[in-house]
Amino acid sequence: MVYPLGREARQLERREERPRLSGFSPMLAHAAYMCYNSYCMKLIAQIRLNPTPEQHAALLATLAEANAACDAISLIAWQAREFRRIPLQKLSYHQVKDSFQLGAQILVRCIAKVADAYTLDRNVKRTFRPHGAIAFDDRNLSWYTDKQAVSIWTVEGRQHVPYRLGEHQQHLLLFRKGESDLVYHKGAFYLLAVCDVPEPNEQQMEGVLGVDLGIVNLATDSDGEAHTGEHVDRKRQWYTRRRAALQSVGTKSAKRRLRQLSGRQKRFQKDTNHRISKRLVAKAERTKRAIAVEELTHIRQRTRARGPEQRARHSNWAFAQLRQFISYKAQRAGVPVVAVDPRNTSRTCAVCGHCEKANRRSQAEFCCVVCGHTAPADVNAAINIRNRAACQTAYGAQPSG
């Protein structure tokens, strides 16, 4: 089992094997998205290393050597059509060990990385980036949390490398267990450490907080509090215009500026989603309520966008990320999350229950044609979501992860 590079983590089944982080993206790992089993959450602590220039060169050479070995192992697997980890290890271990300057345990992790890469698709021969992530375990990586340093194996021998971290990562490292990925990202080295954080018991809830997710308002709860997406859309438009202007210039300085801008919009939206989810979970925990959200699987296929501007906003909607942030933060706080069917939540009157397309006068306004109830459309939808979740829990529906 491996986390796909650049994709969100998914919930594990109760008896499922703990994943090996052999290709984790550092930008996603920082959020430590969601992998739960029966007793704990698996979170990822992203730790930035502060190596000396000599240590930096040694770490870089280690990644290059390990990924070159992965390419050689992949070639052996492709020619022999053997992609299972244990048979592949028997087939390639000694041949690769004689050709590369790698320790035994690093080589075993490289074989596992290759086997993981062929898990989903065996029709294309895999190749590996020279500085792709490599997994380390307790045999070749030792943590000294009191000194904020690690002892890590490299092709130049063991290196004692200091690191820096914040309070959140420091707390997570108390529960570190298993493998850590060494990642090289934009000139810096990171260790992504797996941490088994104990799950709190779910609190006794006295109600439900409905949350409607959208584009104009990123999240609106059933209490009437809305988290607007206006600033996110302004940023999206600014970065779009700025990238287009720089690309049209095409000079070296313009390309350098484009590299500097790379990822900023994504990080801004990610930070916004973190802030919104944190406020929603804090409110639910404070008021002893469960959180109800819409089940938005395949929402992009079920919704329409007219015109280039609407399509741009639609494709920029990071609803899945916000949904996951709410889920894992709620899990850490012991707050249940219930997913409900989103159909007609925006067209149904929260007072009389009448459902009709004409109830939705505009994107922002709801007015029931039967009872005359008026409300902001997103607030009305959030109340409907709350009511549906209350019915589900009343009939014994299980909370969603």
Tab-separated table of C-alpha atoms in Angstrom:
chain	number	residue	atom	x	y	z
A	1	MET	CA	0.000	0.000	0.000
A	2	VAL	CA	1.391	3.394	-0.948
A	3	TYR	CA	0.065	6.904	-0.856
A	4	PRO	CA	-0.204	8.181	-4.444
A	5	LEU	CA	2.064	11.140	-5.124
A	6	GLY	CA	0.162	14.380	-5.193
A	7	ARG	CA	-3.192	12.891	-4.228
A	8	GLU	CA	-5.219	12.970	-1.095
A	9	ALA	CA	-4.900	10.139	1.383
A	10	ARG	CA	-7.914	7.908	1.802
A	11	GLN	CA	-9.482	6.121	4.743
A	12	LEU	CA	-8.081	2.683	5.532
A	13	GLU	CA	-10.205	-0.354	6.209
A	14	ARG	CA	-9.946	-1.886	9.654
A	15	ARG	CA	-7.617	-4.737	8.699
A	16	GLU	CA	-5.740	-2.891	5.975
A	17	GLU	CA	-1.954	-2.718	6.022
A	18	ARG	CA	-0.358	0.527	7.194
A	19	PRO	CA	0.912	2.388	4.124
A	20	ARG	CA	4.536	2.911	3.167
A	21	LEU	CA	5.203	6.538	2.275
A	22	SER	CA	7.462	5.864	-0.680
A	23	GLY	CA	6.327	8.731	-2.873
A	24	PHE	CA	4.689	11.325	-0.670
A	25	SER	CA	4.284	14.911	-1.833
A	26	PRO	CA	5.596	17.360	0.788
A	27	MET	CA	2.953	19.949	0.043
A	28	LEU	CA	0.211	17.485	0.786
A	29	ALA	CA	2.045	15.788	3.612
A	30	HIS	CA	2.135	18.966	5.656
A	31	ALA	CA	-1.592	18.766	6.182
A	32	ALA	CA	-1.148	15.218	7.400
A	33	TYR	CA	-4.317	14.147	5.758
A	34	MET	CA	-6.480	11.291	6.863
A	35	CYS	CA	-5.561	7.673	7.406
A	36	TYR	CA	-7.443	6.074	10.233
A	37	ASN	CA	-7.568	2.608	11.704
A	38	SER	CA	-9.472	1.309	14.672
A	39	TYR	CA	-7.307	2.893	17.361
A	40	CYS	CA	-5.369	5.867	16.009
A	41	MET	CA	-4.949	8.382	13.259
A	42	LYS	CA	-1.889	8.243	11.070
A	43	LEU	CA	-0.704	11.801	10.637
A	44	ILE	CA	2.387	13.057	8.819
A	45	ALA	CA	4.816	15.456	10.493
A	46	GLN	CA	6.834	17.444	7.949
A	47	ILE	CA	10.242	18.271	9.395
A	48	ARG	CA	12.677	20.556	7.572
A	49	LEU	CA	16.334	19.550	7.826
A	50	ASN	CA	19.139	22.109	8.180
A	51	PRO	CA	22.162	20.330	6.694
A	52	THR	CA	25.578	21.857	6.160
A	53	PRO	CA	26.725	22.215	2.518
A	54	GLU	CA	28.655	18.934	2.844
A	55	GLN	CA	25.649	17.152	4.345
A	56	HIS	CA	23.389	18.635	1.668
A	57	ALA	CA	25.643	17.185	-1.040
A	58	ALA	CA	25.712	13.793	0.724
A	59	LEU	CA	21.909	13.666	0.994
A	60	LEU	CA	21.515	14.678	-2.634
A	61	ALA	CA	23.981	12.003	-3.736
A	62	THR	CA	22.105	9.424	-1.659
A	63	LEU	CA	18.802	10.233	-3.366
A	64	ALA	CA	20.447	10.119	-6.785
A	65	GLU	CA	22.079	6.754	-6.079
A	66	ALA	CA	18.895	5.265	-4.633
A	67	ASN	CA	16.720	6.387	-7.527
A	68	ALA	CA	19.258	5.130	-10.058
A	69	ALA	CA	19.001	1.783	-8.267
A	70	CYS	CA	15.197	2.024	-8.539
A	71	ASP	CA	15.542	2.458	-12.301
A	72	ALA	CA	17.753	-0.647	-12.473
A	73	ILE	CA	15.298	-2.649	-10.347
A	74	SER	CA	12.414	-1.441	-12.506
A	75	LEU	CA	14.230	-2.656	-15.635
A	76	ILE	CA	14.746	-6.083	-14.059
A	77	ALA	CA	11.083	-6.243	-13.016
A	78	TRP	CA	9.947	-5.183	-16.494
A	79	GLN	CA	12.098	-7.726	-18.308
A	80	ALA	CA	11.155	-10.561	-15.966
A	81	ARG	CA	7.511	-9.409	-15.683
A	82	GLU	CA	7.810	-9.852	-11.934
A	83	PHE	CA	6.308	-7.000	-9.936
A	84	ARG	CA	5.632	-8.555	-6.521
A	85	ARG	CA	7.900	-7.256	-3.793
A	86	ILE	CA	9.285	-10.473	-2.274
A	87	PRO	CA	9.927	-12.305	-5.601
A	88	LEU	CA	11.386	-9.088	-7.030
A	89	GLN	CA	13.712	-8.774	-4.045
A	90	LYS	CA	14.968	-12.329	-4.553
A	91	LEU	CA	15.448	-11.642	-8.241
A	92	SER	CA	17.235	-8.286	-8.079
A	93	TYR	CA	18.840	-7.831	-4.659
A	94	HIS	CA	22.342	-9.229	-5.249
A	95	GLN	CA	22.606	-7.930	-8.806
A	96	VAL	CA	21.766	-4.377	-7.770
A	97	LYS	CA	23.759	-4.575	-4.529
A	98	ASP	CA	26.944	-5.203	-6.509
A	99	SER	CA	26.305	-2.271	-8.849
A	100	PHE	CA	25.344	0.512	-6.434
A	101	GLN	CA	26.794	1.949	-3.238
A	102	LEU	CA	23.715	1.374	-1.123
A	103	GLY	CA	23.245	-0.199	2.279
A	104	ALA	CA	21.149	-3.331	2.567
A	105	GLN	CA	18.157	-1.660	4.183
A	106	ILE	CA	18.074	1.248	1.731
A	107	LEU	CA	18.177	-1.243	-1.129
A	108	VAL	CA	15.247	-3.172	0.367
A	109	ARG	CA	13.279	0.089	0.569
A	110	CYS	CA	14.138	0.837	-3.082
A	111	ILE	CA	12.775	-2.578	-4.111
A	112	ALA	CA	9.590	-1.844	-2.157
A	113	LYS	CA	9.296	1.540	-3.894
A	114	VAL	CA	9.509	-0.112	-7.314
A	115	ALA	CA	6.961	-2.766	-6.374
A	116	ASP	CA	4.618	-0.068	-5.102
A	117	ALA	CA	4.989	1.869	-8.356
A	118	TYR	CA	3.705	-1.142	-10.315
A	119	THR	CA	0.761	-1.806	-8.013
A	120	LEU	CA	-1.877	0.010	-10.066
A	121	ASP	CA	-0.533	-0.363	-13.597
A	122	ARG	CA	1.900	-2.907	-15.024
A	123	ASN	CA	1.555	-1.852	-18.663
A	124	VAL	CA	4.125	0.974	-18.551
A	125	LYS	CA	7.742	0.649	-17.433
A	126	ARG	CA	8.379	2.857	-14.444
A	127	THR	CA	11.235	5.353	-14.257
A	128	PHE	CA	12.111	7.491	-11.245
A	129	ARG	CA	13.131	11.099	-10.801
A	130	PRO	CA	16.818	11.458	-9.788
A	131	HIS	CA	15.850	13.203	-6.554
A	132	GLY	CA	12.595	11.399	-5.794
A	133	ALA	CA	11.635	10.576	-2.209
A	134	ILE	CA	13.175	7.543	-0.486
A	135	ALA	CA	11.831	5.843	2.655
A	136	PHE	CA	14.005	5.380	5.752
A	137	ASP	CA	13.204	3.287	8.809
A	138	ASP	CA	14.683	2.929	12.291
A	139	ARG	CA	17.607	0.881	10.950
A	140	ASN	CA	19.023	3.767	8.940
A	141	LEU	CA	17.402	6.806	10.570
A	142	SER	CA	17.583	7.696	14.267
A	143	TRP	CA	15.672	10.579	15.841
A	144	TYR	CA	17.118	12.665	18.692
A	145	THR	CA	14.134	14.812	19.591
A	146	ASP	CA	15.821	16.315	22.660
A	147	LYS	CA	18.594	17.708	20.434
A	148	GLN	CA	16.307	18.309	17.415
A	149	ALA	CA	18.567	16.296	15.135
A	150	VAL	CA	18.570	13.038	13.189
A	151	SER	CA	21.272	10.539	12.360
A	152	ILE	CA	20.688	9.419	8.786
A	153	TRP	CA	22.516	6.975	6.506
A	154	THR	CA	24.059	8.449	3.342
A	155	VAL	CA	26.496	7.251	0.705
A	156	GLU	CA	29.097	9.337	2.571
A	157	GLY	CA	28.377	7.578	5.867
A	158	ARG	CA	26.118	8.516	8.768
A	159	GLN	CA	25.296	12.212	8.993
A	160	HIS	CA	24.098	13.984	12.136
A	161	VAL	CA	21.702	16.595	10.705
A	162	PRO	CA	19.797	19.190	12.775
A	163	TYR	CA	16.225	20.087	11.985
A	164	ARG	CA	13.691	22.752	12.883
A	165	LEU	CA	9.999	22.409	13.639
A	166	GLY	CA	7.024	24.129	15.177
A	167	GLU	CA	4.922	23.209	18.201
A	168	HIS	CA	2.464	21.188	16.114
A	169	GLN	CA	5.182	18.998	14.586
A	170	GLN	CA	6.902	18.686	17.951
A	171	HIS	CA	3.699	17.300	19.451
A	172	LEU	CA	3.226	14.881	16.541
A	173	LEU	CA	6.759	13.495	16.899
A	174	LEU	CA	5.842	12.195	20.354
A	175	PHE	CA	3.805	9.562	18.488
A	176	ARG	CA	6.259	8.861	15.658
A	177	LYS	CA	6.261	5.269	14.483
A	178	GLY	CA	7.496	3.443	11.397
A	179	GLU	CA	9.043	4.891	8.276
A	180	SER	CA	9.980	8.448	7.325
A	181	ASP	CA	10.413	9.738	3.786
A	182	LEU	CA	13.403	11.864	2.821
A	183	VAL	CA	12.076	14.443	0.337
A	184	TYR	CA	13.973	17.041	-1.698
A	185	HIS	CA	11.702	19.946	-2.608
A	186	LYS	CA	12.768	23.273	-4.094
A	187	GLY	CA	16.307	23.060	-2.766
A	188	ALA	CA	15.368	21.964	0.765
A	189	PHE	CA	15.282	18.569	2.490
A	190	TYR	CA	12.310	17.372	4.504
A	191	LEU	CA	11.588	14.284	6.550
A	192	LEU	CA	7.964	13.154	6.481
A	193	ALA	CA	7.462	11.116	9.633
A	194	VAL	CA	4.486	8.822	10.216
A	195	CYS	CA	2.881	9.496	13.601
A	196	ASP	CA	0.241	7.261	15.239
A	197	VAL	CA	-1.803	9.805	17.173
A	198	PRO	CA	-4.364	8.242	19.551
A	199	GLU	CA	-7.958	8.928	18.595
A	200	PRO	CA	-10.067	10.631	21.264
A	201	ASN	CA	-13.409	9.115	22.112
A	202	GLU	CA	-16.289	10.722	20.286
A	203	GLN	CA	-18.131	13.226	22.445
A	204	GLN	CA	-21.797	12.945	23.337
A	205	MET	CA	-23.440	15.294	20.875
A	206	GLU	CA	-26.505	17.401	21.639
A	207	GLY	CA	-27.262	18.472	18.071
A	208	VAL	CA	-25.951	18.829	14.529
A	209	LEU	CA	-24.189	21.700	12.778
A	210	GLY	CA	-25.043	21.641	9.065
A	211	VAL	CA	-22.389	22.884	6.627
A	212	ASP	CA	-23.092	23.783	3.009
A	213	LEU	CA	-20.029	23.928	0.739
A	214	GLY	CA	-20.012	26.207	-2.275
A	215	ILE	CA	-18.010	28.456	-4.568
A	216	VAL	CA	-19.274	31.963	-3.747
A	217	ASN	CA	-19.399	31.062	-0.051
A	218	LEU	CA	-16.842	28.332	0.554
A	219	ALA	CA	-18.725	27.143	3.645
A	220	THR	CA	-21.948	28.244	5.306
A	221	ASP	CA	-23.213	26.693	8.537
A	222	SER	CA	-26.758	26.286	9.793
A	223	ASP	CA	-26.198	29.051	12.376
A	224	GLY	CA	-25.949	31.519	9.495
A	225	GLU	CA	-22.187	32.088	9.569
A	226	ALA	CA	-20.725	32.223	6.047
A	227	HIS	CA	-17.094	31.960	4.967
A	228	THR	CA	-16.882	33.831	1.707
A	229	GLY	CA	-14.747	32.757	-1.210
A	230	GLU	CA	-14.466	36.272	-2.631
A	231	HIS	CA	-10.850	36.756	-1.542
A	232	VAL	CA	-9.934	33.349	-2.994
A	233	ASP	CA	-11.485	34.281	-6.334
A	234	ARG	CA	-9.698	37.649	-6.349
A	235	LYS	CA	-6.393	35.880	-5.764
A	236	ARG	CA	-7.167	33.379	-8.535
A	237	GLN	CA	-7.888	36.170	-11.007
A	238	TRP	CA	-4.766	38.105	-10.007
A	239	TYR	CA	-2.481	35.090	-10.383
A	240	THR	CA	-4.110	34.200	-13.717
A	241	ARG	CA	-3.510	37.676	-15.126
A	242	ARG	CA	-0.002	37.826	-13.688
A	243	ARG	CA	1.030	34.458	-15.131
A	244	ALA	CA	-0.378	35.383	-18.536
A	245	ALA	CA	1.510	38.692	-18.561
A	246	LEU	CA	4.803	37.068	-17.569
A	247	GLN	CA	4.382	34.256	-20.078
A	248	SER	CA	3.777	36.759	-22.863
A	249	VAL	CA	7.048	38.560	-22.022
A	250	GLY	CA	9.129	35.381	-22.091
A	251	THR	CA	12.393	36.890	-20.790
A	252	LYS	CA	14.686	35.178	-18.304
A	253	SER	CA	13.588	37.495	-15.523
A	254	ALA	CA	9.924	36.786	-16.350
A	255	LYS	CA	10.557	33.044	-16.193
A	256	ARG	CA	12.395	33.490	-12.902
A	257	ARG	CA	9.399	35.388	-11.521
A	258	LEU	CA	7.057	32.633	-12.732
A	259	ARG	CA	9.078	30.093	-10.774
A	260	GLN	CA	8.810	32.317	-7.700
A	261	LEU	CA	5.029	32.498	-8.105
A	262	SER	CA	4.726	28.746	-8.561
A	263	GLY	CA	2.506	27.187	-5.902
A	264	ARG	CA	1.567	30.418	-4.124
A	265	GLN	CA	-2.077	30.352	-5.178
A	266	LYS	CA	-2.387	26.721	-4.118
A	267	ARG	CA	-0.821	27.410	-0.726
A	268	PHE	CA	-3.075	30.425	-0.177
A	269	GLN	CA	-6.195	28.373	-0.871
A	270	LYS	CA	-4.917	25.554	1.307
A	271	ASP	CA	-4.337	27.953	4.204
A	272	THR	CA	-7.842	29.381	3.716
A	273	ASN	CA	-9.354	25.885	3.875
A	274	HIS	CA	-7.353	25.145	7.025
A	275	ARG	CA	-8.702	28.293	8.699
A	276	ILE	CA	-12.311	27.602	7.729
A	277	SER	CA	-12.228	23.950	8.800
A	278	LYS	CA	-10.572	24.877	12.088
A	279	ARG	CA	-13.320	27.392	12.900
A	280	LEU	CA	-16.112	24.982	11.994
A	281	VAL	CA	-14.683	22.145	14.092
A	282	ALA	CA	-14.000	24.495	17.022
A	283	LYS	CA	-17.614	25.713	16.934
A	284	ALA	CA	-18.986	22.169	16.787
A	285	GLU	CA	-16.737	21.047	19.649
A	286	ARG	CA	-17.628	24.070	21.777
A	287	THR	CA	-21.380	23.635	21.271
A	288	LYS	CA	-21.267	19.795	21.477
A	289	ARG	CA	-22.666	19.211	18.004
A	290	ALA	CA	-21.821	16.789	15.230
A	291	ILE	CA	-20.934	18.193	11.800
A	292	ALA	CA	-23.106	17.380	8.784
A	293	VAL	CA	-21.682	17.878	5.289
A	294	GLU	CA	-22.831	17.014	1.781
A	295	GLU	CA	-21.570	13.880	0.075
A	296	LEU	CA	-19.974	15.588	-2.935
A	297	THR	CA	-18.368	12.605	-4.673
A	298	HIS	CA	-18.280	13.217	-8.456
A	299	ILE	CA	-19.687	16.722	-7.935
A	300	ARG	CA	-17.659	18.092	-10.861
A	301	GLN	CA	-19.400	15.658	-13.212
A	302	ARG	CA	-22.822	16.535	-11.795
A	303	THR	CA	-22.584	20.324	-12.007
A	304	ARG	CA	-22.463	22.622	-15.008
A	305	ALA	CA	-20.346	25.696	-15.612
A	306	ARG	CA	-21.265	28.180	-18.328
A	307	GLY	CA	-18.600	30.326	-19.918
A	308	PRO	CA	-14.821	30.453	-19.377
A	309	GLU	CA	-15.039	32.478	-16.153
A	310	GLN	CA	-17.464	30.055	-14.491
A	311	ARG	CA	-15.416	27.079	-15.684
A	312	ALA	CA	-12.279	28.632	-14.179
A	313	ARG	CA	-14.016	29.162	-10.820
A	314	HIS	CA	-15.524	25.682	-10.957
A	315	SER	CA	-12.180	23.974	-11.627
A	316	ASN	CA	-10.558	26.054	-8.888
A	317	TRP	CA	-13.077	24.865	-6.266
A	318	ALA	CA	-11.070	22.913	-3.676
A	319	PHE	CA	-14.146	21.402	-2.014
A	320	ALA	CA	-12.587	17.945	-1.542
A	321	GLN	CA	-9.641	19.438	0.327
A	322	LEU	CA	-11.918	21.449	2.618
A	323	ARG	CA	-14.075	18.371	3.213
A	324	GLN	CA	-11.016	16.341	4.205
A	325	PHE	CA	-9.687	19.076	6.466
A	326	ILE	CA	-13.027	19.175	8.289
A	327	SER	CA	-13.015	15.385	8.646
A	328	TYR	CA	-9.539	14.917	10.052
A	329	LYS	CA	-9.720	17.935	12.379
A	330	ALA	CA	-13.090	16.712	13.648
A	331	GLN	CA	-11.621	13.248	14.183
A	332	ARG	CA	-8.834	14.720	16.311
A	333	ALA	CA	-11.382	16.658	18.367
A	334	GLY	CA	-13.730	13.701	18.836
A	335	VAL	CA	-16.495	15.350	16.806
A	336	PRO	CA	-18.541	12.996	14.558
A	337	VAL	CA	-18.939	13.918	10.875
A	338	VAL	CA	-22.068	12.784	9.001
A	339	ALA	CA	-22.325	12.845	5.202
A	340	VAL	CA	-25.787	13.380	3.723
A	341	ASP	CA	-27.320	13.209	0.254
A	342	PRO	CA	-26.973	16.707	-1.275
A	343	ARG	CA	-29.866	16.381	-3.746
A	344	ASN	CA	-32.303	19.307	-3.660
A	345	THR	CA	-30.873	20.816	-0.460
A	346	SER	CA	-30.736	24.183	-2.238
A	347	ARG	CA	-34.318	23.920	-3.586
A	348	THR	CA	-36.122	22.576	-0.518
A	349	CYS	CA	-37.728	24.925	1.995
A	350	ALA	CA	-36.253	24.387	5.457
A	351	VAL	CA	-39.603	25.407	7.048
A	352	CYS	CA	-42.350	23.621	5.106
A	353	GLY	CA	-40.306	21.122	3.102
A	354	HIS	CA	-41.654	22.168	-0.297
A	355	CYS	CA	-39.158	21.428	-3.079
A	356	GLU	CA	-39.300	23.368	-6.319
A	357	LYS	CA	-36.765	24.948	-8.653
A	358	ALA	CA	-38.625	28.274	-8.445
A	359	ASN	CA	-37.815	28.474	-4.730
A	360	ARG	CA	-34.272	29.489	-5.669
A	361	ARG	CA	-34.747	33.025	-6.962
A	362	SER	CA	-31.028	33.614	-7.480
A	363	GLN	CA	-27.681	32.253	-6.409
A	364	ALA	CA	-27.902	34.096	-3.100
A	365	GLU	CA	-31.648	34.277	-2.360
A	366	PHE	CA	-34.153	31.591	-1.368
A	367	CYS	CA	-37.895	32.261	-1.213
A	368	CYS	CA	-40.426	29.454	-0.826
A	369	VAL	CA	-43.327	29.792	-3.286
A	370	VAL	CA	-45.669	27.982	-0.875
A	371	CYS	CA	-45.066	29.363	2.626
A	372	GLY	CA	-43.108	32.496	1.737
A	373	HIS	CA	-40.084	31.615	3.855
A	374	THR	CA	-37.061	33.690	2.810
A	375	ALA	CA	-33.420	33.221	3.754
A	376	PRO	CA	-29.949	33.322	2.256
A	377	ALA	CA	-29.848	30.314	-0.067
A	378	ASP	CA	-26.715	28.810	1.485
A	379	VAL	CA	-28.102	29.121	5.019
A	380	ASN	CA	-31.336	27.412	3.954
A	381	ALA	CA	-29.285	24.597	2.364
A	382	ALA	CA	-27.156	24.220	5.516
A	383	ILE	CA	-30.323	23.880	7.629
A	384	ASN	CA	-31.612	21.176	5.263
A	385	ILE	CA	-28.298	19.366	5.579
A	386	ARG	CA	-28.561	19.597	9.364
A	387	ASN	CA	-32.103	18.220	9.337
A	388	ARG	CA	-31.185	15.304	7.060
A	389	ALA	CA	-28.240	14.406	9.261
A	390	ALA	CA	-30.452	14.510	12.359
A	391	CYS	CA	-32.825	12.058	10.654
A	392	GLN	CA	-29.949	9.779	9.647
A	393	THR	CA	-28.496	9.630	13.147
A	394	ALA	CA	-31.955	9.113	14.614
A	395	TYR	CA	-32.295	5.983	12.472
A	396	GLY	CA	-28.860	4.697	13.400
A	397	ALA	CA	-26.761	5.827	10.417
A	398	GLN	CA	-23.027	5.663	11.018
A	399	PRO	CA	-20.886	8.821	11.018
A	400	SER	CA	-18.744	9.368	7.946
A	401	GLY	CA	-14.930	9.525	7.947
